[in-house]
Amino acid sequence: MDFSLKDIYNLIHLDDEKLIESIAEQSKFLEEKIKELEKTKIAVDKFINGIPIIEISELNQCISEQYKKEAEIRYGKTEIYQKFINNNSRNVFEENKNKDDLESIILKFCNVTMLPVEHNNVYEVVVEWKDYMNRFSDFDDDMLCIIANVYSKDKRYHNYFNKFNKPGITDFISEAVNYHLKNK
């Protein structure tokens, strides 16, 4: 319960009706605490079982909000950002099909990392990634290069990419996207 010593002193002097009312209020508080602890336990169990932190929804609500706020601050006045917001009133990146499609593309990137970025097979994966991204907005090639660079430079994305067990994959994606979209 969340009683201070002063609260306890005051409770002792309450009549039964007021005491029950106060304890009922504390019961609601305890229920909320229990829900939060259960949510934390689920998150910890997921992490122990090998799920990357970035994919544990119980922990990432604030991270998602942080990414949204950053994007709004950096790109909020751009036409591309406005189109993205208008076209995506729901969180499309949380939908299973979209997540699965992105993972499939990342796996394709993993499978071509041994090739030079100039190779046609790498180009095909870059085009597939570009088409995937353009489902959500009309990103120009410069914006797509920025997004690919963020994968590589922003450490917060590394937890997501670590699950592919391919060291350097973010650098490869950045290099491949930049090569094929800037040199076309």
JSON list of C-alpha atoms in Angstrom, two decimals, residues 10-135:
[
{"chain": "A", "resi": 10, "resn": "ASN", "atom": "CA", "xyz": [-4.94, 9.71, 10.05]},
{"chain": "A", "resi": 11, "resn": "LEU", "atom": "CA", "xyz": [-6.42, 6.33, 9.05]},
{"chain": "A", "resi": 12, "resn": "ILE", "atom": "CA", "xyz": [-6.32, 5.06, 12.60]},
{"chain": "A", "resi": 13, "resn": "HIS", "atom": "CA", "xyz": [-8.63, 7.88, 13.60]},
{"chain": "A", "resi": 14, "resn": "LEU", "atom": "CA", "xyz": [-11.20, 7.41, 10.82]},
{"chain": "A", "resi": 15, "resn": "ASP", "atom": "CA", "xyz": [-14.59, 5.87, 11.28]},
{"chain": "A", "resi": 16, "resn": "ASP", "atom": "CA", "xyz": [-15.18, 2.51, 9.56]},
{"chain": "A", "resi": 17, "resn": "GLU", "atom": "CA", "xyz": [-16.93, 3.97, 6.51]},
{"chain": "A", "resi": 18, "resn": "LYS", "atom": "CA", "xyz": [-14.08, 6.40, 5.72]},
{"chain": "A", "resi": 19, "resn": "LEU", "atom": "CA", "xyz": [-11.47, 3.74, 6.47]},
{"chain": "A", "resi": 20, "resn": "ILE", "atom": "CA", "xyz": [-13.08, 1.32, 4.00]},
{"chain": "A", "resi": 21, "resn": "GLU", "atom": "CA", "xyz": [-13.26, 4.09, 1.40]},
{"chain": "A", "resi": 22, "resn": "SER", "atom": "CA", "xyz": [-9.54, 4.86, 1.81]},
{"chain": "A", "resi": 23, "resn": "ILE", "atom": "CA", "xyz": [-8.52, 1.21, 1.67]},
{"chain": "A", "resi": 24, "resn": "ALA", "atom": "CA", "xyz": [-10.70, 0.65, -1.42]},
{"chain": "A", "resi": 25, "resn": "GLU", "atom": "CA", "xyz": [-8.82, 3.48, -3.12]},
{"chain": "A", "resi": 26, "resn": "GLN", "atom": "CA", "xyz": [-5.52, 1.87, -2.15]},
{"chain": "A", "resi": 27, "resn": "SER", "atom": "CA", "xyz": [-6.77, -1.44, -3.52]},
{"chain": "A", "resi": 28, "resn": "LYS", "atom": "CA", "xyz": [-7.19, 0.17, -6.95]},
{"chain": "A", "resi": 29, "resn": "PHE", "atom": "CA", "xyz": [-3.65, 1.53, -6.66]},
{"chain": "A", "resi": 30, "resn": "LEU", "atom": "CA", "xyz": [-2.35, -1.96, -5.82]},
{"chain": "A", "resi": 31, "resn": "GLU", "atom": "CA", "xyz": [-4.17, -3.45, -8.83]},
{"chain": "A", "resi": 32, "resn": "GLU", "atom": "CA", "xyz": [-2.40, -0.97, -11.13]},
{"chain": "A", "resi": 33, "resn": "LYS", "atom": "CA", "xyz": [0.96, -1.77, -9.54]},
{"chain": "A", "resi": 34, "resn": "ILE", "atom": "CA", "xyz": [0.33, -5.50, -9.98]},
{"chain": "A", "resi": 35, "resn": "LYS", "atom": "CA", "xyz": [-0.52, -4.98, -13.67]},
{"chain": "A", "resi": 36, "resn": "GLU", "atom": "CA", "xyz": [2.70, -3.02, -14.19]},
{"chain": "A", "resi": 37, "resn": "LEU", "atom": "CA", "xyz": [4.75, -5.69, -12.41]},
{"chain": "A", "resi": 38, "resn": "GLU", "atom": "CA", "xyz": [3.12, -8.45, -14.48]},
{"chain": "A", "resi": 39, "resn": "LYS", "atom": "CA", "xyz": [3.92, -6.50, -17.64]},
{"chain": "A", "resi": 40, "resn": "THR", "atom": "CA", "xyz": [7.53, -6.11, -16.49]},
{"chain": "A", "resi": 41, "resn": "LYS", "atom": "CA", "xyz": [7.74, -9.85, -15.70]},
{"chain": "A", "resi": 42, "resn": "ILE", "atom": "CA", "xyz": [6.49, -10.71, -19.20]},
{"chain": "A", "resi": 43, "resn": "ALA", "atom": "CA", "xyz": [9.10, -8.38, -20.70]},
{"chain": "A", "resi": 44, "resn": "VAL", "atom": "CA", "xyz": [11.91, -9.88, -18.62]},
{"chain": "A", "resi": 45, "resn": "ASP", "atom": "CA", "xyz": [10.85, -13.43, -19.57]},
{"chain": "A", "resi": 46, "resn": "LYS", "atom": "CA", "xyz": [10.81, -12.47, -23.26]},
{"chain": "A", "resi": 47, "resn": "PHE", "atom": "CA", "xyz": [14.31, -11.02, -22.97]},
{"chain": "A", "resi": 48, "resn": "ILE", "atom": "CA", "xyz": [15.58, -14.13, -21.14]},
{"chain": "A", "resi": 49, "resn": "ASN", "atom": "CA", "xyz": [14.11, -16.25, -23.97]},
{"chain": "A", "resi": 50, "resn": "GLY", "atom": "CA", "xyz": [16.17, -14.37, -26.55]},
{"chain": "A", "resi": 51, "resn": "ILE", "atom": "CA", "xyz": [13.78, -11.76, -27.88]},
{"chain": "A", "resi": 52, "resn": "PRO", "atom": "CA", "xyz": [15.69, -8.54, -28.64]},
{"chain": "A", "resi": 53, "resn": "ILE", "atom": "CA", "xyz": [14.71, -5.62, -26.42]},
{"chain": "A", "resi": 54, "resn": "ILE", "atom": "CA", "xyz": [13.59, -3.59, -29.43]},
{"chain": "A", "resi": 55, "resn": "GLU", "atom": "CA", "xyz": [10.89, -6.20, -30.13]},
{"chain": "A", "resi": 56, "resn": "ILE", "atom": "CA", "xyz": [9.50, -6.41, -26.61]},
{"chain": "A", "resi": 57, "resn": "SER", "atom": "CA", "xyz": [6.36, -4.33, -26.88]},
{"chain": "A", "resi": 58, "resn": "GLU", "atom": "CA", "xyz": [6.00, -4.10, -23.09]},
{"chain": "A", "resi": 59, "resn": "LEU", "atom": "CA", "xyz": [9.25, -2.12, -22.98]},
{"chain": "A", "resi": 60, "resn": "ASN", "atom": "CA", "xyz": [9.11, -0.23, -26.24]},
{"chain": "A", "resi": 61, "resn": "GLN", "atom": "CA", "xyz": [6.07, 1.97, -26.02]},
{"chain": "A", "resi": 62, "resn": "CYS", "atom": "CA", "xyz": [8.25, 4.83, -24.83]},
{"chain": "A", "resi": 63, "resn": "ILE", "atom": "CA", "xyz": [10.92, 4.05, -27.45]},
{"chain": "A", "resi": 64, "resn": "SER", "atom": "CA", "xyz": [8.32, 4.11, -30.22]},
{"chain": "A", "resi": 65, "resn": "GLU", "atom": "CA", "xyz": [7.04, 7.41, -28.92]},
{"chain": "A", "resi": 66, "resn": "GLN", "atom": "CA", "xyz": [10.61, 8.74, -28.81]},
{"chain": "A", "resi": 67, "resn": "TYR", "atom": "CA", "xyz": [11.20, 7.74, -32.46]},
{"chain": "A", "resi": 68, "resn": "LYS", "atom": "CA", "xyz": [7.91, 9.35, -33.51]},
{"chain": "A", "resi": 69, "resn": "LYS", "atom": "CA", "xyz": [8.77, 12.56, -31.67]},
{"chain": "A", "resi": 70, "resn": "GLU", "atom": "CA", "xyz": [12.28, 12.65, -33.19]},
{"chain": "A", "resi": 71, "resn": "ALA", "atom": "CA", "xyz": [10.89, 12.13, -36.67]},
{"chain": "A", "resi": 72, "resn": "GLU", "atom": "CA", "xyz": [8.36, 14.88, -36.11]},
{"chain": "A", "resi": 73, "resn": "ILE", "atom": "CA", "xyz": [11.05, 17.28, -34.89]},
{"chain": "A", "resi": 74, "resn": "ARG", "atom": "CA", "xyz": [13.49, 16.47, -37.71]},
{"chain": "A", "resi": 75, "resn": "TYR", "atom": "CA", "xyz": [11.12, 16.01, -40.62]},
{"chain": "A", "resi": 76, "resn": "GLY", "atom": "CA", "xyz": [7.75, 17.32, -39.42]},
{"chain": "A", "resi": 77, "resn": "LYS", "atom": "CA", "xyz": [7.67, 20.21, -41.85]},
{"chain": "A", "resi": 78, "resn": "THR", "atom": "CA", "xyz": [8.64, 18.14, -44.89]},
{"chain": "A", "resi": 79, "resn": "GLU", "atom": "CA", "xyz": [6.09, 17.07, -47.46]},
{"chain": "A", "resi": 80, "resn": "ILE", "atom": "CA", "xyz": [7.23, 13.43, -47.19]},
{"chain": "A", "resi": 81, "resn": "TYR", "atom": "CA", "xyz": [6.61, 13.37, -43.44]},
{"chain": "A", "resi": 82, "resn": "GLN", "atom": "CA", "xyz": [3.17, 14.95, -43.85]},
{"chain": "A", "resi": 83, "resn": "LYS", "atom": "CA", "xyz": [2.23, 12.33, -46.47]},
{"chain": "A", "resi": 84, "resn": "PHE", "atom": "CA", "xyz": [3.48, 9.57, -44.20]},
{"chain": "A", "resi": 85, "resn": "ILE", "atom": "CA", "xyz": [1.38, 10.82, -41.28]},
{"chain": "A", "resi": 86, "resn": "ASN", "atom": "CA", "xyz": [-1.70, 11.24, -43.45]},
{"chain": "A", "resi": 87, "resn": "ASN", "atom": "CA", "xyz": [-1.34, 7.79, -45.02]},
{"chain": "A", "resi": 88, "resn": "ASN", "atom": "CA", "xyz": [-0.56, 5.97, -41.78]},
{"chain": "A", "resi": 89, "resn": "SER", "atom": "CA", "xyz": [-2.98, 6.91, -39.06]},
{"chain": "A", "resi": 90, "resn": "ARG", "atom": "CA", "xyz": [-2.39, 3.52, -37.43]},
{"chain": "A", "resi": 91, "resn": "ASN", "atom": "CA", "xyz": [1.05, 2.15, -36.60]},
{"chain": "A", "resi": 92, "resn": "VAL", "atom": "CA", "xyz": [1.65, 0.18, -39.80]},
{"chain": "A", "resi": 93, "resn": "PHE", "atom": "CA", "xyz": [5.08, -0.98, -38.68]},
{"chain": "A", "resi": 94, "resn": "GLU", "atom": "CA", "xyz": [3.48, -2.94, -35.84]},
{"chain": "A", "resi": 95, "resn": "GLU", "atom": "CA", "xyz": [1.27, -4.98, -38.20]},
{"chain": "A", "resi": 96, "resn": "ASN", "atom": "CA", "xyz": [2.55, -8.55, -38.49]},
{"chain": "A", "resi": 97, "resn": "LYS", "atom": "CA", "xyz": [2.54, -8.67, -42.30]},
{"chain": "A", "resi": 98, "resn": "ASN", "atom": "CA", "xyz": [4.63, -5.50, -42.52]},
{"chain": "A", "resi": 99, "resn": "LYS", "atom": "CA", "xyz": [7.03, -6.74, -39.85]},
{"chain": "A", "resi": 100, "resn": "ASP", "atom": "CA", "xyz": [7.36, -10.10, -41.61]},
{"chain": "A", "resi": 101, "resn": "ASP", "atom": "CA", "xyz": [7.93, -8.43, -44.98]},
{"chain": "A", "resi": 102, "resn": "LEU", "atom": "CA", "xyz": [10.69, -6.23, -43.55]},
{"chain": "A", "resi": 103, "resn": "GLU", "atom": "CA", "xyz": [12.34, -9.20, -41.84]},
{"chain": "A", "resi": 104, "resn": "SER", "atom": "CA", "xyz": [12.25, -11.10, -45.13]},
{"chain": "A", "resi": 105, "resn": "ILE", "atom": "CA", "xyz": [14.02, -8.23, -46.87]},
{"chain": "A", "resi": 106, "resn": "ILE", "atom": "CA", "xyz": [16.62, -7.93, -44.11]},
{"chain": "A", "resi": 107, "resn": "LEU", "atom": "CA", "xyz": [17.29, -11.67, -44.44]},
{"chain": "A", "resi": 108, "resn": "LYS", "atom": "CA", "xyz": [17.82, -11.14, -48.17]},
{"chain": "A", "resi": 109, "resn": "PHE", "atom": "CA", "xyz": [20.33, -8.42, -47.34]},
{"chain": "A", "resi": 110, "resn": "CYS", "atom": "CA", "xyz": [22.04, -10.89, -44.98]},
{"chain": "A", "resi": 111, "resn": "ASN", "atom": "CA", "xyz": [22.26, -13.41, -47.81]},
{"chain": "A", "resi": 112, "resn": "VAL", "atom": "CA", "xyz": [24.05, -11.01, -50.16]},
{"chain": "A", "resi": 113, "resn": "THR", "atom": "CA", "xyz": [26.57, -9.49, -47.74]},
{"chain": "A", "resi": 114, "resn": "MET", "atom": "CA", "xyz": [29.35, -11.59, -49.23]},
{"chain": "A", "resi": 115, "resn": "LEU", "atom": "CA", "xyz": [28.79, -9.92, -52.61]},
{"chain": "A", "resi": 116, "resn": "PRO", "atom": "CA", "xyz": [30.17, -6.52, -53.58]},
{"chain": "A", "resi": 117, "resn": "VAL", "atom": "CA", "xyz": [27.55, -3.80, -53.19]},
{"chain": "A", "resi": 118, "resn": "GLU", "atom": "CA", "xyz": [27.73, -3.20, -56.96]},
{"chain": "A", "resi": 119, "resn": "HIS", "atom": "CA", "xyz": [26.39, -6.70, -57.66]},
{"chain": "A", "resi": 120, "resn": "ASN", "atom": "CA", "xyz": [22.98, -7.02, -59.35]},
{"chain": "A", "resi": 121, "resn": "ASN", "atom": "CA", "xyz": [21.65, -9.31, -56.59]},
{"chain": "A", "resi": 122, "resn": "VAL", "atom": "CA", "xyz": [22.36, -6.57, -54.03]},
{"chain": "A", "resi": 123, "resn": "TYR", "atom": "CA", "xyz": [20.64, -4.05, -56.31]},
{"chain": "A", "resi": 124, "resn": "GLU", "atom": "CA", "xyz": [17.53, -6.26, -56.44]},
{"chain": "A", "resi": 125, "resn": "VAL", "atom": "CA", "xyz": [17.31, -6.37, -52.63]},
{"chain": "A", "resi": 126, "resn": "VAL", "atom": "CA", "xyz": [17.78, -2.58, -52.45]},
{"chain": "A", "resi": 127, "resn": "VAL", "atom": "CA", "xyz": [14.91, -2.13, -54.92]},
{"chain": "A", "resi": 128, "resn": "GLU", "atom": "CA", "xyz": [12.73, -4.51, -52.89]},
{"chain": "A", "resi": 129, "resn": "TRP", "atom": "CA", "xyz": [13.52, -2.55, -49.70]},
{"chain": "A", "resi": 130, "resn": "LYS", "atom": "CA", "xyz": [12.76, 0.72, -51.51]},
{"chain": "A", "resi": 131, "resn": "ASP", "atom": "CA", "xyz": [9.40, -0.64, -52.73]},
{"chain": "A", "resi": 132, "resn": "TYR", "atom": "CA", "xyz": [8.62, -1.82, -49.20]},
{"chain": "A", "resi": 133, "resn": "MET", "atom": "CA", "xyz": [9.39, 1.61, -47.72]},
{"chain": "A", "resi": 134, "resn": "ASN", "atom": "CA", "xyz": [7.33, 3.34, -50.38]},
{"chain": "A", "resi": 135, "resn": "ARG", "atom": "CA", "xyz": [4.24, 1.45, -49.26]}
]
